[in-house]
């Protein structure tokens, strides 16, 4: 078990991809802090992890606030005495109800950058001094294939994810001399509440989708765009994160790994 005795924080770990990452790290022996705003869902992930035999703790966290991510890091150290892995996974598609709008508003641009970019910066800034002092640490940021190429539509989301990749590279350079690896993972198409919102947006903005359910819109997108011909899962992303956060990936830093069935081959 690569993470026996280690401690990981997963932001946005209450559901979807974050839950998949939290469970994967726990199955490999890690204590996991589930850092999220959604207390009820986060507590159910904590219960699930503890039933599997490792330790877990819910820490109410808003990644858009530096004081809150500082508290998250302190909680991990108080509870478990060390912090080995930070996964900056929390993300949003826009401001609340973004999927009811045809084009992103200034609030959507603000929300995506607040959570998807500053959320990573805040989380990283809250742990870096500790990791530097220790000369060890693994940071994995969840970006997206949407950050690989600009597309019309919800440009704010794609732009925030391109920034997430760039921020990962900047901190990879900064922290490399201190034995800390920073990488990004770019998930492809994963059926979560976030993708359901995106499918609802596509249904209301594209007449071709009008008669389809959100799940059918998602399945059409998978069929049209994934060379491997299947949707990806939170477990797929969890496995990639576990690799990058492990010592098996000790010579890999500043990379962005697509977990997308071949949609983007860069
Ligand atoms: N689902 C996909 O196909 C897909 C594809 C590419 C990238 N991603 C990225 O993967 C990550 C997870 O996405 P998901 O599909 O599981 O989304 P989701 O909406 O299902 O889950 C997101 C989680 O983040 C939490 N969160 C939101 N704002 C927060 C904040 N300010 N502070 C703390 N927690 C906050 C939510 O409460 C929720 O638990 C996101 O960064 C997303 O952009 C998802």
XYZ file of C-alpha atoms and ligand atoms in Angstrom:
310
model
C 0.000 0.000 0.000
C 1.795 3.128 -1.247
C 0.142 5.532 1.238
C 0.359 3.602 4.512
C 0.764 6.131 7.352
C 0.418 9.102 5.008
C -2.112 11.914 5.105
C -3.888 13.441 2.130
C -6.278 16.361 1.800
C -8.826 16.198 -1.025
C -10.707 19.450 -1.665
C -14.170 18.991 -3.136
C -13.980 15.418 -1.821
C -17.664 15.205 -0.900
C -18.894 13.837 -4.220
C -18.110 13.113 -7.867
C -14.455 12.965 -8.865
C -13.216 14.163 -5.454
C -14.992 11.275 -3.758
C -13.343 8.872 -6.214
C -9.916 10.323 -5.431
C -10.522 10.211 -1.664
C -11.622 6.549 -1.786
C -8.682 5.540 -3.988
C -6.109 7.153 -1.671
C -7.809 5.625 1.371
C -7.824 2.155 -0.209
C -4.069 2.561 -0.612
C -3.673 3.264 3.100
C -3.879 7.068 3.403
C -5.648 9.061 6.104
C -7.911 11.438 4.181
C -9.185 14.892 5.091
C -12.328 15.554 3.061
C -12.355 19.344 2.616
C -15.606 20.675 1.209
C -18.524 23.029 1.751
C -21.106 20.242 1.493
C -21.056 18.801 5.014
C -23.664 16.083 4.600
C -22.113 14.490 1.508
C -18.595 14.887 2.897
C -19.542 13.130 6.128
C -20.922 10.194 4.162
C -17.565 9.876 2.310
C -15.768 9.978 5.678
C -18.010 7.153 6.957
C -17.371 5.143 3.788
C -13.600 5.538 4.151
C -13.590 4.616 7.840
C -15.644 1.495 7.110
C -12.734 0.466 4.848
C -10.311 0.680 7.789
C -8.425 3.973 7.310
C -8.865 7.280 9.104
C -10.836 10.163 7.673
C -12.101 13.534 8.853
C -14.420 16.188 7.452
C -13.061 19.728 7.432
C -15.475 22.452 6.378
C -13.496 24.380 3.772
C -14.141 27.127 1.262
C -11.191 27.006 -1.130
C -11.858 30.564 -2.300
C -10.732 31.872 1.110
C -7.106 31.713 2.196
C -8.046 31.682 5.897
C -10.227 28.642 5.235
C -7.549 26.614 3.409
C -5.076 27.627 6.139
C -7.492 26.067 8.640
C -7.753 22.959 6.458
C -3.963 22.463 6.509
C -3.823 23.065 10.284
C -6.600 20.517 10.827
C -4.673 17.863 8.878
C -1.546 18.463 10.969
C -3.459 18.520 14.265
C -5.356 15.324 13.457
C -2.612 13.232 11.886
C 0.705 14.964 12.676
C 1.823 15.169 9.060
C 0.648 16.098 5.586
C 1.974 14.330 2.516
C -0.510 14.956 -0.295
C -2.785 17.838 -1.314
C -5.300 17.264 -4.106
C -6.852 20.539 -5.262
C -9.985 19.105 -6.850
C -12.836 21.496 -5.900
C -14.292 23.084 -9.019
C -17.394 24.775 -10.419
C -18.845 25.320 -13.900
C -19.830 28.898 -13.083
C -21.851 30.894 -10.567
C -24.995 29.158 -9.202
C -27.449 28.380 -12.042
C -24.759 28.990 -14.677
C -26.480 26.375 -16.806
C -29.579 28.577 -17.144
C -27.605 31.182 -19.135
C -26.614 31.050 -22.805
C -23.280 32.771 -22.284
C -21.238 33.283 -19.116
C -21.819 36.468 -17.158
C -19.214 38.373 -15.184
C -20.381 36.378 -12.117
C -19.611 33.116 -13.955
C -16.124 34.329 -14.895
C -15.560 35.397 -11.310
C -16.828 32.124 -9.807
C -14.796 29.859 -12.102
C -11.602 31.805 -11.440
C -12.320 32.048 -7.691
C -12.762 28.297 -7.233
C -10.873 26.679 -10.134
C -7.793 28.937 -10.029
C -7.568 30.828 -6.724
C -8.797 27.654 -5.000
C -5.634 25.902 -6.190
C -3.455 28.881 -5.291
C -4.980 29.153 -1.800
C -4.688 25.434 -1.087
C -1.090 25.350 -2.299
C -0.099 28.457 -0.343
C -1.560 26.920 2.799
C 0.652 23.813 2.621
C 3.825 24.898 0.830
C 5.793 26.277 3.796
C 5.175 23.089 5.760
C 6.161 20.924 2.767
C 9.268 23.042 2.071
C 10.408 22.697 5.684
C 9.923 18.956 5.476
C 11.518 18.647 2.015
C 8.685 16.428 0.862
C 5.210 16.805 -0.619
C 2.930 15.894 -3.512
C 0.390 18.311 -4.944
C -2.052 17.243 -7.649
C -4.395 19.792 -9.212
C -7.538 18.773 -11.073
C -7.738 20.793 -14.280
C -9.713 19.594 -17.332
C -9.386 18.797 -21.011
C -11.457 21.999 -21.364
C -8.218 23.789 -20.467
C -6.361 22.203 -23.394
C -8.096 24.090 -26.215
C -10.367 27.126 -26.288
C -13.927 26.457 -27.418
C -16.991 28.690 -27.731
C -19.754 28.302 -25.156
C -18.720 28.390 -21.534
C -15.356 29.985 -22.295
C -14.950 31.036 -18.660
C -14.682 27.405 -17.504
C -12.115 26.499 -20.191
C -10.051 29.595 -19.482
C -10.006 28.850 -15.744
C -8.821 25.298 -16.431
C -6.063 26.524 -18.796
C -4.992 28.779 -15.924
C -5.069 25.780 -13.557
C -2.557 23.960 -15.802
C -0.317 27.042 -15.951
C -0.486 27.564 -12.185
C 0.519 23.910 -11.703
C 3.610 24.475 -13.851
C 4.520 27.677 -11.999
C 4.399 25.939 -8.602
C 6.159 22.855 -9.992
C 9.123 25.097 -10.854
C 8.982 26.950 -7.550
C 8.789 23.864 -5.348
C 11.046 21.491 -7.334
C 14.218 22.463 -5.418
C 12.430 21.442 -2.197
C 11.581 17.876 -3.226
C 7.932 18.676 -3.891
C 6.143 17.424 -7.007
C 3.258 19.411 -8.496
C 1.222 17.973 -11.342
C -2.195 18.364 -12.920
C -4.730 15.801 -14.079
C -7.129 16.701 -16.894
C -10.271 14.561 -16.668
C -12.372 14.035 -19.787
C -16.055 13.058 -19.550
C -17.259 11.874 -16.153
C -20.922 11.665 -15.181
C -21.141 13.777 -12.005
C -23.491 16.554 -10.791
C -21.198 19.010 -12.618
C -21.585 17.226 -15.954
C -25.328 16.947 -15.382
C -25.430 20.775 -15.120
C -23.431 21.061 -18.340
C -25.828 18.654 -20.108
C -28.805 20.722 -18.928
C -27.088 23.809 -20.337
C -26.540 22.056 -23.680
C -30.178 20.961 -23.738
C -31.393 24.557 -23.383
C -28.893 26.118 -25.809
C -28.832 23.609 -28.695
C -32.078 22.613 -30.477
C -30.527 19.271 -31.504
C -30.499 18.285 -27.826
C -34.002 19.479 -27.003
C -35.630 16.010 -26.973
C -32.817 14.272 -25.072
C -32.335 13.720 -21.349
C -29.150 15.148 -19.767
C -27.747 11.605 -19.482
C -28.459 10.947 -23.185
C -26.707 14.210 -24.126
C -23.690 13.039 -22.108
C -23.749 9.606 -23.770
C -23.911 11.192 -27.250
C -20.914 13.356 -26.368
C -19.002 10.264 -25.240
C -19.927 8.339 -28.418
C -18.893 11.254 -30.654
C -15.636 12.198 -29.016
C -13.925 9.423 -27.052
C -11.545 7.216 -29.101
C -11.659 4.479 -26.433
C -15.452 4.602 -26.748
C -16.428 4.825 -23.089
C -16.991 7.440 -20.401
C -14.336 7.912 -17.740
C -15.050 7.362 -14.046
C -14.050 9.005 -10.752
C -12.018 5.826 -10.076
C -10.049 6.379 -13.322
C -9.092 9.856 -12.121
C -8.400 8.559 -8.597
C -5.900 6.012 -9.970
C -4.060 8.689 -11.979
C -3.940 10.984 -8.950
C -2.684 8.141 -6.740
C 0.143 7.476 -9.202
C 1.204 11.124 -9.409
C 0.979 11.473 -5.606
C 3.109 8.373 -5.045
C 6.869 7.988 -4.927
C 6.628 5.945 -8.142
C 6.169 9.313 -9.879
C 9.076 10.970 -8.046
C 10.687 12.145 -11.314
C 7.486 13.618 -12.750
C 6.622 17.258 -12.095
C 4.954 20.110 -13.963
C 2.949 17.704 -16.118
C -0.732 17.659 -17.026
C -2.028 14.128 -17.592
C -5.181 13.662 -19.653
C -7.518 10.963 -18.317
C -9.972 11.204 -21.174
C -9.996 8.029 -23.269
C -7.901 9.796 -25.928
C -10.068 12.886 -26.599
C -7.003 15.114 -26.432
C -3.673 13.624 -27.395
C -1.387 16.339 -26.069
N -17.073 15.785 -14.401
C -16.234 15.940 -15.415
O -16.432 15.360 -16.503
C -15.011 16.785 -15.267
C -14.164 16.896 -16.386
C -13.012 17.647 -16.266
C -12.681 18.256 -15.061
N -13.519 18.148 -13.997
C -13.097 18.784 -12.750
O -13.039 17.830 -11.709
C -13.294 18.461 -10.447
C -14.462 17.757 -9.751
O -15.594 17.841 -10.612
P -16.927 16.994 -10.404
O -17.436 16.694 -11.756
O -16.709 15.918 -9.428
O -17.862 18.165 -9.784
P -19.001 18.111 -8.656
O -19.790 19.365 -8.863
O -19.691 16.825 -8.681
O -18.174 18.212 -7.290
C -17.456 19.370 -6.951
C -17.216 19.387 -5.448
O -16.497 20.595 -5.141
C -17.102 21.202 -4.002
N -16.855 22.648 -4.019
C -17.334 23.576 -4.889
N -16.936 24.800 -4.534
C -16.171 24.663 -3.421
C -15.477 25.576 -2.583
N -15.503 26.900 -2.820
N -14.780 25.087 -1.532
C -14.772 23.754 -1.271
N -15.428 22.831 -2.020
C -16.117 23.295 -3.088
C -18.586 20.865 -4.128
O -19.277 21.002 -2.887
C -18.526 19.418 -4.624
O -18.448 18.499 -3.558
C -13.597 19.933 -10.764
O -12.408 20.687 -10.612
C -14.016 19.876 -12.231
O -13.850 21.102 -12.880
C -14.685 17.426 -14.065
